[in-house]
Amino acid sequence: MSSWETNPVLTIEHLTMRFGGLVAIDDLSFNVGRGDITALIGPNGAGKTTVFNCVTGFYKPTEGRVVMHRTNGEHYLLERMADFQISAKAKVARTFQNIRLFGGMTLLENLMVAQHNPLMLASGYSLAGIFGLATFRKAERQAVEKARYWLEKTALIDRADAPAADLPYGDQRRLEIARAMCSGPELLCLDEPAAGLNPKESGELNTLLQYIRKEHGTSILLIEHDMSVVMEISDHVVVLDYGEKISDGTAAEVKDDPKVIAAYLGVPDEEVDAVEEEVGI
Amino acid sequence: MSAKSENLFMVSLKDAAAGGAVALALFGVLIGMKAEVASGLGGQLGIEYRWAAVAIAVAIVFGGRLLLNLFVWKTDKPVTATAKGFLPSAKPLAKLGKYAMPVFLILAVVLPFLLMSAYGSRGSRQYLDLAILVTTYVMLGWGLNIVVGLAGLLDLGYVAFYAVGAYSYALLAQYFGFSFWICLPLAGILAAFWGIILGFPVLRLRGDYLAIVTLAFGEIIRVVLLNWYDFTGGPDGISGIPRPSFFGIEFERGPGGFADTFGLEYNSIHRIIFLYYLILIMALVTNFVTMRLRKLPVGRAWEALREDEIACRSLGINTTHTKLTAFALGAMFGGFAGSFFATRQGFISPESFTFIESAVILAIVVLGGLGSQIGVVIAAVVMIGGFEFFRGLEEYRMLVFGLLMVVIMVWKPRGLISTRMPSITLSGKKAKGISADLVQEGHG
């Protein structure tokens, strides 16, 4: 028994998403193991980002169930929750394929916004904050310390007071991960975190993700095209094609699955000839 | 050299002639012919021809284009490059901003005494009235800045909350005889309440749709005030609104009045000075609260919302609530300003709350620089002060005003003060301002 079957952090059951007549995801079921790094791969247009949007509440699935099992024993049916509650209550954080930072705000401010909910509570919904009460000042100091920690971990501390839009591309990707981590998630969903990174940066990303998983116990679900990242760090790989799951297992198992090879590389010419002969072209 | 300049002249001349031809085709009809009920023809419709005016207009286009071609567009050494050296660059202006705040504040506090000593109590009254007007617009600008500048929600109906505040005070005073000091908080609460009621349906919309619907709500409130004759007095307005007292002491002649209590000689200017300080304090409170909120989680959430709404939701921020707080808070300050307006005027009617007021307040915020508090002050002083100051120019002042706006928008497209100051820094030192190019304007 693999860990994702015995102790899942997220279970997706019979998930279907239709946009009008287009079926983006068709009856998809898989588990994300607690403490695992799970990779969701597949050719372009396979429906990977749609799965993410369903999990994080940006889309309401047409059918199916998405359950988050938190460490404290609480269960959340994500398909019924508003997107902001999924982050606030179910503790699922995400990043975006096209980076979405608060470009006009500094790195530190970006990480402070991520800690909005605990800070809002500490500021007594702004009332205690306006009068500068000590409880709020203490909470704010702690938030800054948490932000400093993540800035150090992502090697962005030198530019803490610079606007986020000024950062180079690779740094922006890391900042987005730091920002997601500041919201204290138990499941971190990363949409193509290595896209546009050079080999050195993508190596650093691997180290960062493994650190997050090991030190913070955060489970990671990631969409990735970069096979070096997928094969090196993931414990569990799920392959999608045309909205359906075609393979599910460890990285080594998936790599040798003929269906996966066919989806990525196409089938050998002889097979195509055989099928063509069958239908009579 | 000569061949080249000859060539430049010919090219410019050709281009100018083409411009002139377009102008002739347009102005020939637009200016050249005027349909008129000619008195000589017994009330028949006739056409009056004005070819001289057309000739002037075409000559201006031709000449202007020729000069621009020769000296700016087609030449290697455009005069604008030289002229740019004379315009103040952004850097010293930012430095100026550091000192502008305390200087403005001190000037605002001592203004009545300066005016009194310069013009005497009789002569200074009109200037004080103008100062009260400008300060009212500064307060309205600061209130709207929360909604438009920080949260990035384009609100074209802000005057509705100004109206709610003004009518709340006027009606509460008329029906229940409440005093100004009781009505002031009530007016703010009612305006905030209306802000929330309007906000709930409206804030689902984004961008242009939000702008149109807020515009419509602004008009609806005015039309309701206009047509609910039994309650609001409709177009007749409400008159005899009680004047504010100095915490219970009325500004009146005779024993028990303000002058008598403080051993001063009675003078009607006392009330004007009091009104000035009242609106100044109200405006400064608005500023203080806004500046504090910017450094609190809610203020950061507003700015994050302006930058990227989807990212906000992915971080667990309830965007609807966050937008509503901005809307309600902006409305509350609008309501405070409205009740001040009612008590100052002593008379209000729906006439005072037309769309043009919303447009002026929005123009102050945009010209000053979205999100910039000091920018709003400068823009309000220039716009409202300038507007009243050049009353002598009559209709030409609109022309000057329009030209000024175009110049500002070309020179500083993001408003006068467009750099954003970070709300918190890690180093503890004052961080550098963030260039406006990086800051989003918000999309709804």
PDB file of N, CA, C and O in Angstrom, chain A residues 14-47:
ATOM      1  N   HIS A  14     -14.133  11.296  -8.515  1.00  0.00           N
ATOM      2  CA  HIS A  14     -15.045  11.447  -9.657  1.00  0.00           C
ATOM      3  C   HIS A  14     -15.216  12.895 -10.087  1.00  0.00           C
ATOM      4  O   HIS A  14     -16.324  13.352 -10.356  1.00  0.00           O
ATOM      5  N   LEU A  15     -14.128  13.615 -10.129  1.00  0.00           N
ATOM      6  CA  LEU A  15     -14.194  15.035 -10.471  1.00  0.00           C
ATOM      7  C   LEU A  15     -14.448  15.198 -11.967  1.00  0.00           C
ATOM      8  O   LEU A  15     -13.745  14.622 -12.796  1.00  0.00           O
ATOM      9  N   THR A  16     -15.492  15.953 -12.292  1.00  0.00           N
ATOM     10  CA  THR A  16     -15.807  16.252 -13.687  1.00  0.00           C
ATOM     11  C   THR A  16     -16.023  17.743 -13.823  1.00  0.00           C
ATOM     12  O   THR A  16     -16.671  18.357 -12.981  1.00  0.00           O
ATOM     13  N   MET A  17     -15.457  18.324 -14.855  1.00  0.00           N
ATOM     14  CA  MET A  17     -15.648  19.757 -15.091  1.00  0.00           C
ATOM     15  C   MET A  17     -15.972  19.947 -16.563  1.00  0.00           C
ATOM     16  O   MET A  17     -15.189  19.586 -17.438  1.00  0.00           O
ATOM     17  N   ARG A  18     -17.149  20.488 -16.808  1.00  0.00           N
ATOM     18  CA  ARG A  18     -17.543  20.771 -18.199  1.00  0.00           C
ATOM     19  C   ARG A  18     -17.680  22.270 -18.379  1.00  0.00           C
ATOM     20  O   ARG A  18     -18.217  22.967 -17.531  1.00  0.00           O
ATOM     21  N   PHE A  19     -17.164  22.760 -19.501  1.00  0.00           N
ATOM     22  CA  PHE A  19     -17.422  24.149 -19.895  1.00  0.00           C
ATOM     23  C   PHE A  19     -18.322  24.074 -21.117  1.00  0.00           C
ATOM     24  O   PHE A  19     -17.842  23.819 -22.220  1.00  0.00           O
ATOM     25  N   GLY A  20     -19.624  24.260 -20.930  1.00  0.00           N
ATOM     26  CA  GLY A  20     -20.540  24.076 -22.052  1.00  0.00           C
ATOM     27  C   GLY A  20     -20.429  22.644 -22.529  1.00  0.00           C
ATOM     28  O   GLY A  20     -20.610  21.707 -21.756  1.00  0.00           O
ATOM     29  N   GLY A  21     -20.074  22.445 -23.790  1.00  0.00           N
ATOM     30  CA  GLY A  21     -19.957  21.090 -24.322  1.00  0.00           C
ATOM     31  C   GLY A  21     -18.587  20.474 -24.103  1.00  0.00           C
ATOM     32  O   GLY A  21     -18.400  19.276 -24.276  1.00  0.00           O
ATOM     33  N   LEU A  22     -17.625  21.315 -23.713  1.00  0.00           N
ATOM     34  CA  LEU A  22     -16.254  20.825 -23.584  1.00  0.00           C
ATOM     35  C   LEU A  22     -16.054  20.142 -22.237  1.00  0.00           C
ATOM     36  O   LEU A  22     -16.330  20.730 -21.194  1.00  0.00           O
ATOM     37  N   VAL A  23     -15.590  18.920 -22.281  1.00  0.00           N
ATOM     38  CA  VAL A  23     -15.314  18.217 -21.026  1.00  0.00           C
ATOM     39  C   VAL A  23     -13.823  18.370 -20.725  1.00  0.00           C
ATOM     40  O   VAL A  23     -12.986  17.748 -21.361  1.00  0.00           O
ATOM     41  N   ALA A  24     -13.507  19.254 -19.764  1.00  0.00           N
ATOM     42  CA  ALA A  24     -12.097  19.516 -19.464  1.00  0.00           C
ATOM     43  C   ALA A  24     -11.523  18.424 -18.570  1.00  0.00           C
ATOM     44  O   ALA A  24     -10.380  18.025 -18.730  1.00  0.00           O
ATOM     45  N   ILE A  25     -12.315  17.957 -17.604  1.00  0.00           N
ATOM     46  CA  ILE A  25     -11.890  16.855 -16.741  1.00  0.00           C
ATOM     47  C   ILE A  25     -13.025  15.845 -16.724  1.00  0.00           C
ATOM     48  O   ILE A  25     -14.190  16.219 -16.572  1.00  0.00           O
ATOM     49  N   ASP A  26     -12.674  14.571 -16.889  1.00  0.00           N
ATOM     50  CA  ASP A  26     -13.712  13.552 -17.004  1.00  0.00           C
ATOM     51  C   ASP A  26     -13.499  12.486 -15.940  1.00  0.00           C
ATOM     52  O   ASP A  26     -12.566  11.686 -16.037  1.00  0.00           O
ATOM     53  N   ASP A  27     -14.342  12.481 -14.924  1.00  0.00           N
ATOM     54  CA  ASP A  27     -14.375  11.426 -13.912  1.00  0.00           C
ATOM     55  C   ASP A  27     -12.984  11.101 -13.368  1.00  0.00           C
ATOM     56  O   ASP A  27     -12.524   9.969 -13.413  1.00  0.00           O
ATOM     57  N   LEU A  28     -12.348  12.125 -12.820  1.00  0.00           N
ATOM     58  CA  LEU A  28     -10.972  11.965 -12.349  1.00  0.00           C
ATOM     59  C   LEU A  28     -10.953  11.678 -10.855  1.00  0.00           C
ATOM     60  O   LEU A  28     -11.610  12.367 -10.081  1.00  0.00           O
ATOM     61  N   SER A  29     -10.227  10.631 -10.469  1.00  0.00           N
ATOM     62  CA  SER A  29     -10.067  10.350  -9.039  1.00  0.00           C
ATOM     63  C   SER A  29      -8.602  10.092  -8.749  1.00  0.00           C
ATOM     64  O   SER A  29      -7.957   9.325  -9.465  1.00  0.00           O
ATOM     65  N   PHE A  30      -8.062  10.761  -7.754  1.00  0.00           N
ATOM     66  CA  PHE A  30      -6.731  10.396  -7.272  1.00  0.00           C
ATOM     67  C   PHE A  30      -6.526  10.962  -5.873  1.00  0.00           C
ATOM     68  O   PHE A  30      -7.311  11.800  -5.415  1.00  0.00           O
ATOM     69  N   ASN A  31      -5.483  10.487  -5.195  1.00  0.00           N
ATOM     70  CA  ASN A  31      -5.199  10.953  -3.842  1.00  0.00           C
ATOM     71  C   ASN A  31      -3.860  11.666  -3.816  1.00  0.00           C
ATOM     72  O   ASN A  31      -2.969  11.358  -4.599  1.00  0.00           O
ATOM     73  N   VAL A  32      -3.752  12.607  -2.890  1.00  0.00           N
ATOM     74  CA  VAL A  32      -2.464  13.245  -2.641  1.00  0.00           C
ATOM     75  C   VAL A  32      -2.051  12.819  -1.241  1.00  0.00           C
ATOM     76  O   VAL A  32      -2.789  13.052  -0.280  1.00  0.00           O
ATOM     77  N   GLY A  33      -0.881  12.158  -1.136  1.00  0.00           N
ATOM     78  CA  GLY A  33      -0.466  11.638   0.162  1.00  0.00           C
ATOM     79  C   GLY A  33       0.034  12.729   1.089  1.00  0.00           C
ATOM     80  O   GLY A  33       0.613  13.708   0.643  1.00  0.00           O
ATOM     81  N   ARG A  34      -0.211  12.531   2.385  1.00  0.00           N
ATOM     82  CA  ARG A  34       0.257  13.510   3.361  1.00  0.00           C
ATOM     83  C   ARG A  34       1.778  13.500   3.420  1.00  0.00           C
ATOM     84  O   ARG A  34       2.390  12.447   3.544  1.00  0.00           O
ATOM     85  N   GLY A  35       2.363  14.680   3.312  1.00  0.00           N
ATOM     86  CA  GLY A  35       3.811  14.793   3.371  1.00  0.00           C
ATOM     87  C   GLY A  35       4.513  14.395   2.080  1.00  0.00           C
ATOM     88  O   GLY A  35       5.730  14.397   2.012  1.00  0.00           O
ATOM     89  N   ASP A  36       3.738  14.054   1.044  1.00  0.00           N
ATOM     90  CA  ASP A  36       4.334  13.685  -0.241  1.00  0.00           C
ATOM     91  C   ASP A  36       4.526  14.922  -1.122  1.00  0.00           C
ATOM     92  O   ASP A  36       3.880  15.949  -0.922  1.00  0.00           O
ATOM     93  N   ILE A  37       5.396  14.751  -2.106  1.00  0.00           N
ATOM     94  CA  ILE A  37       5.396  15.702  -3.218  1.00  0.00           C
ATOM     95  C   ILE A  37       4.755  14.966  -4.383  1.00  0.00           C
ATOM     96  O   ILE A  37       5.263  13.949  -4.855  1.00  0.00           O
ATOM     97  N   THR A  38       3.594  15.438  -4.775  1.00  0.00           N
ATOM     98  CA  THR A  38       2.827  14.785  -5.831  1.00  0.00           C
ATOM     99  C   THR A  38       2.897  15.646  -7.081  1.00  0.00           C
ATOM    100  O   THR A  38       2.648  16.852  -7.011  1.00  0.00           O
ATOM    101  N   ALA A  39       3.216  15.042  -8.210  1.00  0.00           N
ATOM    102  CA  ALA A  39       3.280  15.802  -9.450  1.00  0.00           C
ATOM    103  C   ALA A  39       2.104  15.441 -10.327  1.00  0.00           C
ATOM    104  O   ALA A  39       1.730  14.275 -10.438  1.00  0.00           O
ATOM    105  N   LEU A  40       1.504  16.460 -10.918  1.00  0.00           N
ATOM    106  CA  LEU A  40       0.405  16.265 -11.857  1.00  0.00           C
ATOM    107  C   LEU A  40       0.980  16.643 -13.211  1.00  0.00           C
ATOM    108  O   LEU A  40       1.353  17.806 -13.420  1.00  0.00           O
ATOM    109  N   ILE A  41       1.120  15.647 -14.091  1.00  0.00           N
ATOM    110  CA  ILE A  41       1.726  15.975 -15.379  1.00  0.00           C
ATOM    111  C   ILE A  41       0.786  15.581 -16.507  1.00  0.00           C
ATOM    112  O   ILE A  41      -0.222  14.904 -16.290  1.00  0.00           O
ATOM    113  N   GLY A  42       1.144  15.994 -17.686  1.00  0.00           N
ATOM    114  CA  GLY A  42       0.323  15.693 -18.849  1.00  0.00           C
ATOM    115  C   GLY A  42       0.618  16.690 -19.947  1.00  0.00           C
ATOM    116  O   GLY A  42       1.135  17.770 -19.667  1.00  0.00           O
ATOM    117  N   PRO A  43       0.278  16.350 -21.196  1.00  0.00           N
ATOM    118  CA  PRO A  43       0.542  17.274 -22.301  1.00  0.00           C
ATOM    119  C   PRO A  43      -0.277  18.561 -22.149  1.00  0.00           C
ATOM    120  O   PRO A  43      -1.187  18.631 -21.330  1.00  0.00           O
ATOM    121  N   ASN A  44       0.051  19.561 -22.954  1.00  0.00           N
ATOM    122  CA  ASN A  44      -0.703  20.824 -22.906  1.00  0.00           C
ATOM    123  C   ASN A  44      -2.180  20.566 -23.145  1.00  0.00           C
ATOM    124  O   ASN A  44      -2.551  19.768 -23.999  1.00  0.00           O
ATOM    125  N   GLY A  45      -3.016  21.258 -22.360  1.00  0.00           N
ATOM    126  CA  GLY A  45      -4.450  21.129 -22.558  1.00  0.00           C
ATOM    127  C   GLY A  45      -5.034  19.867 -21.952  1.00  0.00           C
ATOM    128  O   GLY A  45      -6.175  19.522 -22.220  1.00  0.00           O
ATOM    129  N   ALA A  46      -4.259  19.182 -21.109  1.00  0.00           N
ATOM    130  CA  ALA A  46      -4.760  17.933 -20.526  1.00  0.00           C
ATOM    131  C   ALA A  46      -5.747  18.193 -19.391  1.00  0.00           C
ATOM    132  O   ALA A  46      -6.447  17.295 -18.962  1.00  0.00           O
ATOM    133  N   GLY A  47      -5.790  19.423 -18.880  1.00  0.00           N
ATOM    134  CA  GLY A  47      -6.728  19.756 -17.805  1.00  0.00           C
ATOM    135  C   GLY A  47      -6.076  19.885 -16.443  1.00  0.00           C
ATOM    136  O   GLY A  47      -6.772  19.886 -15.426  1.00  0.00           O
TER     137      GLY A  47
END
